[in-house]
Coordinates of C-alpha atoms in Angstrom, one line a residue:
Chain A
X1 CA 192.1 180.8 100.8
X2 CA 192.7 183.7 103.2
X3 CA 195.2 186.3 102.3
X4 CA 196.7 189.3 104.1
X5 CA 196.2 192.8 102.7
X6 CA 199.6 194.1 101.6
X7 CA 200.3 197.6 100.3
X8 CA 201.4 199.0 98.1
X9 CA 200.9 196.5 95.3
X10 CA 203.8 197.9 93.5
X11 CA 206.5 200.5 93.9
X12 CA 208.7 202.3 91.4
X13 CA 211.6 204.0 93.1
X14 CA 215.1 205.3 92.3
X15 CA 218.2 203.7 93.6
X16 CA 219.1 205.0 97.0
X17 CA 215.6 205.7 98.1
X18 CA 214.0 204.2 101.2
X19 CA 211.1 201.8 100.9
X20 CA 208.2 201.1 103.2
X21 CA 205.5 198.5 102.8
X22 CA 203.0 197.1 105.2
X23 CA 200.7 194.2 105.8
X24 CA 197.4 194.2 107.7
X25 CA 195.0 191.5 108.8
X26 CA 191.5 191.4 110.3
X27 CA 192.6 188.7 112.7
X28 CA 195.5 188.3 115.1
X29 CA 198.8 186.6 114.2
X30 CA 201.4 185.6 116.7
X31 CA 204.2 185.3 114.1
X32 CA 205.0 187.6 111.2
X33 CA 207.5 186.8 108.5
X34 CA 208.8 188.7 105.5
X35 CA 210.0 187.0 102.4
X36 CA 211.5 188.2 99.1
X37 CA 210.9 186.3 95.8
X38 CA 212.9 186.7 92.7
X39 CA 211.4 185.7 89.3
X40 CA 211.3 181.9 88.9
X41 CA 212.6 181.3 92.4
X42 CA 211.1 180.3 95.7
X43 CA 210.7 182.9 98.5
X44 CA 213.7 183.6 100.7
X45 CA 213.2 184.5 104.4
X46 CA 214.3 188.0 105.3
X47 CA 213.0 188.6 108.8
X48 CA 211.0 186.7 111.4
X49 CA 209.1 188.4 114.2
X50 CA 207.7 186.6 117.2
X51 CA 206.5 189.2 119.7
X52 CA 204.1 192.1 119.5
X53 CA 206.0 195.3 119.3
X54 CA 209.2 193.6 118.2
X55 CA 211.5 195.6 115.9
X56 CA 214.1 193.6 114.1
X57 CA 216.8 194.5 111.6
X58 CA 218.7 192.6 109.0
X59 CA 221.2 194.8 107.4
X60 CA 219.3 197.5 105.5
X61 CA 216.0 195.9 106.3
X62 CA 213.9 196.7 109.4
X63 CA 210.6 195.1 110.2
X64 CA 208.2 195.5 113.1
X65 CA 205.4 193.4 114.6
X66 CA 202.5 195.7 115.3
X67 CA 201.3 195.9 118.9
X68 CA 197.8 195.0 117.9
X69 CA 199.3 191.8 116.3
X70 CA 197.2 192.6 113.2
X71 CA 199.9 194.3 111.2
X72 CA 203.5 194.5 110.3
X73 CA 205.7 196.7 108.2
X74 CA 209.0 196.3 106.4
X75 CA 211.4 199.1 105.6
X76 CA 214.3 199.0 103.2
X77 CA 216.9 201.8 103.5
X78 CA 219.1 203.0 100.7
X79 CA 217.7 200.7 98.1
X80 CA 220.1 199.0 95.6
X81 CA 219.4 197.2 92.3
X82 CA 219.4 193.7 93.9
X83 CA 216.4 194.8 96.1
X84 CA 214.2 194.4 93.0
X85 CA 211.7 191.6 93.4
X86 CA 208.4 190.7 95.1
X87 CA 208.1 191.0 98.9
X88 CA 205.6 188.9 100.7
X89 CA 204.5 189.1 104.3
X90 CA 203.2 186.0 106.0
X91 CA 201.4 185.4 109.3
X92 CA 201.0 182.5 111.5
X93 CA 198.3 182.2 114.1
X94 CA 200.1 180.1 116.7
X95 CA 203.6 180.0 117.9
X96 CA 204.0 176.4 116.7
X97 CA 206.3 176.1 113.7
X98 CA 204.3 173.4 112.0
X99 CA 201.2 175.6 111.6
X100 CA 200.5 176.9 108.1
X101 CA 201.3 180.4 107.0
X102 CA 198.9 182.9 105.4
X103 CA 200.6 185.0 102.8
X104 CA 200.1 188.6 101.8
X105 CA 199.3 189.7 98.3
X106 CA 202.8 190.9 97.6
X107 CA 204.6 194.1 96.9
X108 CA 206.5 194.3 93.6
X109 CA 209.5 196.6 93.9
X110 CA 211.1 198.1 90.8
X111 CA 214.1 200.4 90.7
X112 CA 214.1 203.0 88.0
X113 CA 217.6 203.6 86.6
Chain B
X1 CA 222.1 175.8 106.5
X2 CA 218.3 175.3 105.9
X3 CA 218.5 174.4 102.2
X4 CA 215.5 173.0 100.4
X5 CA 215.8 171.6 96.9
X6 CA 213.2 170.7 94.4
X7 CA 213.3 168.5 91.3
X8 CA 212.7 169.0 88.5
X9 CA 213.0 172.8 88.2
X10 CA 210.9 172.7 85.0
X11 CA 208.7 170.1 83.4
X12 CA 206.5 170.0 80.3
X13 CA 204.1 167.2 79.9
X14 CA 201.1 166.2 77.8
X15 CA 197.6 166.5 79.1
X16 CA 196.5 163.3 80.9
X17 CA 199.9 162.3 82.1
X18 CA 201.2 162.3 85.7
X19 CA 204.1 164.4 87.0
X20 CA 206.0 163.8 90.2
X21 CA 207.8 166.7 91.9
X22 CA 210.3 166.0 94.7
X23 CA 211.1 168.3 97.7
X24 CA 214.2 167.6 99.8
X25 CA 215.6 169.2 102.9
X26 CA 219.3 169.0 102.3
X27 CA 220.9 169.8 105.7
X28 CA 218.1 169.2 108.2
X29 CA 215.3 166.8 109.0
X30 CA 211.9 168.2 108.2
X31 CA 209.0 166.8 110.2
X32 CA 206.6 169.0 108.2
X33 CA 206.6 170.1 104.7
X34 CA 204.1 172.3 102.8
X35 CA 203.2 172.4 99.2
X36 CA 202.1 175.7 97.5
X37 CA 200.9 176.7 94.1
X38 CA 201.5 180.1 92.6
X39 CA 199.9 181.5 89.5
X40 CA 201.5 184.3 87.6
X41 CA 201.6 187.6 89.4
X42 CA 199.8 186.1 92.4
X43 CA 200.7 185.1 95.9
X44 CA 201.4 181.7 97.2
X45 CA 198.4 179.5 98.0
X46 CA 198.8 176.6 100.3
X47 CA 197.7 173.3 98.8
X48 CA 198.5 170.8 101.6
X49 CA 200.5 170.1 104.7
X50 CA 202.7 167.0 104.6
X51 CA 203.7 165.3 107.8
X52 CA 206.3 162.6 107.9
X53 CA 204.7 159.1 108.3
X54 CA 201.1 160.3 108.1
X55 CA 198.6 161.4 105.6
X56 CA 198.7 164.9 104.2
X57 CA 196.2 167.5 105.2
X58 CA 194.7 169.3 102.2
X59 CA 193.3 172.8 102.0
X60 CA 189.7 173.3 101.1
X61 CA 189.2 173.0 97.3
X62 CA 192.3 171.0 96.7
X63 CA 191.6 167.5 95.3
X64 CA 193.6 165.0 97.3
X65 CA 193.1 162.3 94.6
X66 CA 194.6 164.6 92.0
X67 CA 197.5 166.0 94.0
X68 CA 199.0 163.0 95.7
X69 CA 201.5 163.8 98.5
X70 CA 203.9 161.3 100.1
X71 CA 206.2 162.3 102.9
X72 CA 208.1 159.0 103.1
X73 CA 211.1 160.2 105.1
X74 CA 212.3 163.2 107.2
X75 CA 214.1 164.7 104.2
X76 CA 211.8 163.9 101.2
X77 CA 208.2 164.8 100.2
X78 CA 206.8 164.2 96.8
X79 CA 203.8 165.8 95.0
X80 CA 202.3 163.9 92.1
X81 CA 199.9 165.7 89.8
X82 CA 197.8 163.0 88.4
X83 CA 196.1 163.2 85.0
X84 CA 197.4 166.7 84.5
X85 CA 195.5 169.2 82.5
X86 CA 196.4 172.6 81.1
X87 CA 194.8 174.4 84.1
X88 CA 197.2 172.6 86.4
X89 CA 200.1 174.6 84.8
X90 CA 201.6 176.6 87.6
X91 CA 204.6 177.2 89.8
X92 CA 204.7 174.6 92.5
X93 CA 206.8 175.5 95.6
X94 CA 207.5 173.4 98.7
X95 CA 208.7 174.5 102.1
X96 CA 210.1 172.6 105.1
X97 CA 210.5 173.2 108.8
X98 CA 212.3 171.6 111.6
X99 CA 212.1 171.8 115.3
X100 CA 215.9 172.1 115.6
X101 CA 218.8 173.8 113.8
X102 CA 218.7 176.7 111.4
X103 CA 215.2 176.0 110.2
X104 CA 213.6 175.9 113.7
X105 CA 210.0 176.9 113.6
X106 CA 210.4 178.8 110.3
X107 CA 209.5 177.7 106.8
X108 CA 212.3 177.6 104.3
X109 CA 211.3 177.4 100.7
X110 CA 212.5 175.4 97.7
X111 CA 213.3 177.0 94.4
X112 CA 210.0 175.9 92.8
X113 CA 209.0 173.7 89.9
X114 CA 207.5 175.2 86.8
X115 CA 204.9 172.9 85.4
X116 CA 203.5 173.4 81.9
X117 CA 200.8 171.0 80.7
X118 CA 200.2 171.0 76.9

């Protein structure tokens, strides 16, 4: 099935550093979502974006819906050990909640002690 | 709010047997649920969309006779892997949405079920 291009694939950072990852698509999405998945768990919703250009924060996390509607980025400021995990972007073509999501390939975040 | 549970969390079965996985929305009614499969170090791949009271919609390449989905109520969907084989070993995750409440228009995921077929 279709997947979104997510980069970087993996990141190795030190605690306290800021993190930035992005997601791009060849087609337009009208909803962008960012999830975090811990090993052996299901994804947990971090931020939902519904309008092109929208910038939304959730604590140390900030995400933006690209104005072209073909991309989105997620920033994490002042990383802490519990930020370790895999981050997935997901896009939805319509504004209807029952439409399926297309997931990105994931960004694995590791914090170096 | 917006809690989704799955049962069992892990299952080991012999090749040729069938396994049923349950997905429940605990604090909201889910008109639509989704079933995903995730292989190690890969992303989530949608298998099917499950709508309460109607037949599931399967993604291309997913065998509907092998992966039986039943969405019998607004809080429960089940996925049955029939005649399981080792290549069916994977992490199966469900998600649920609702038009009202905390899960409005957003997919909330269950904790996943790890299936190992010997």
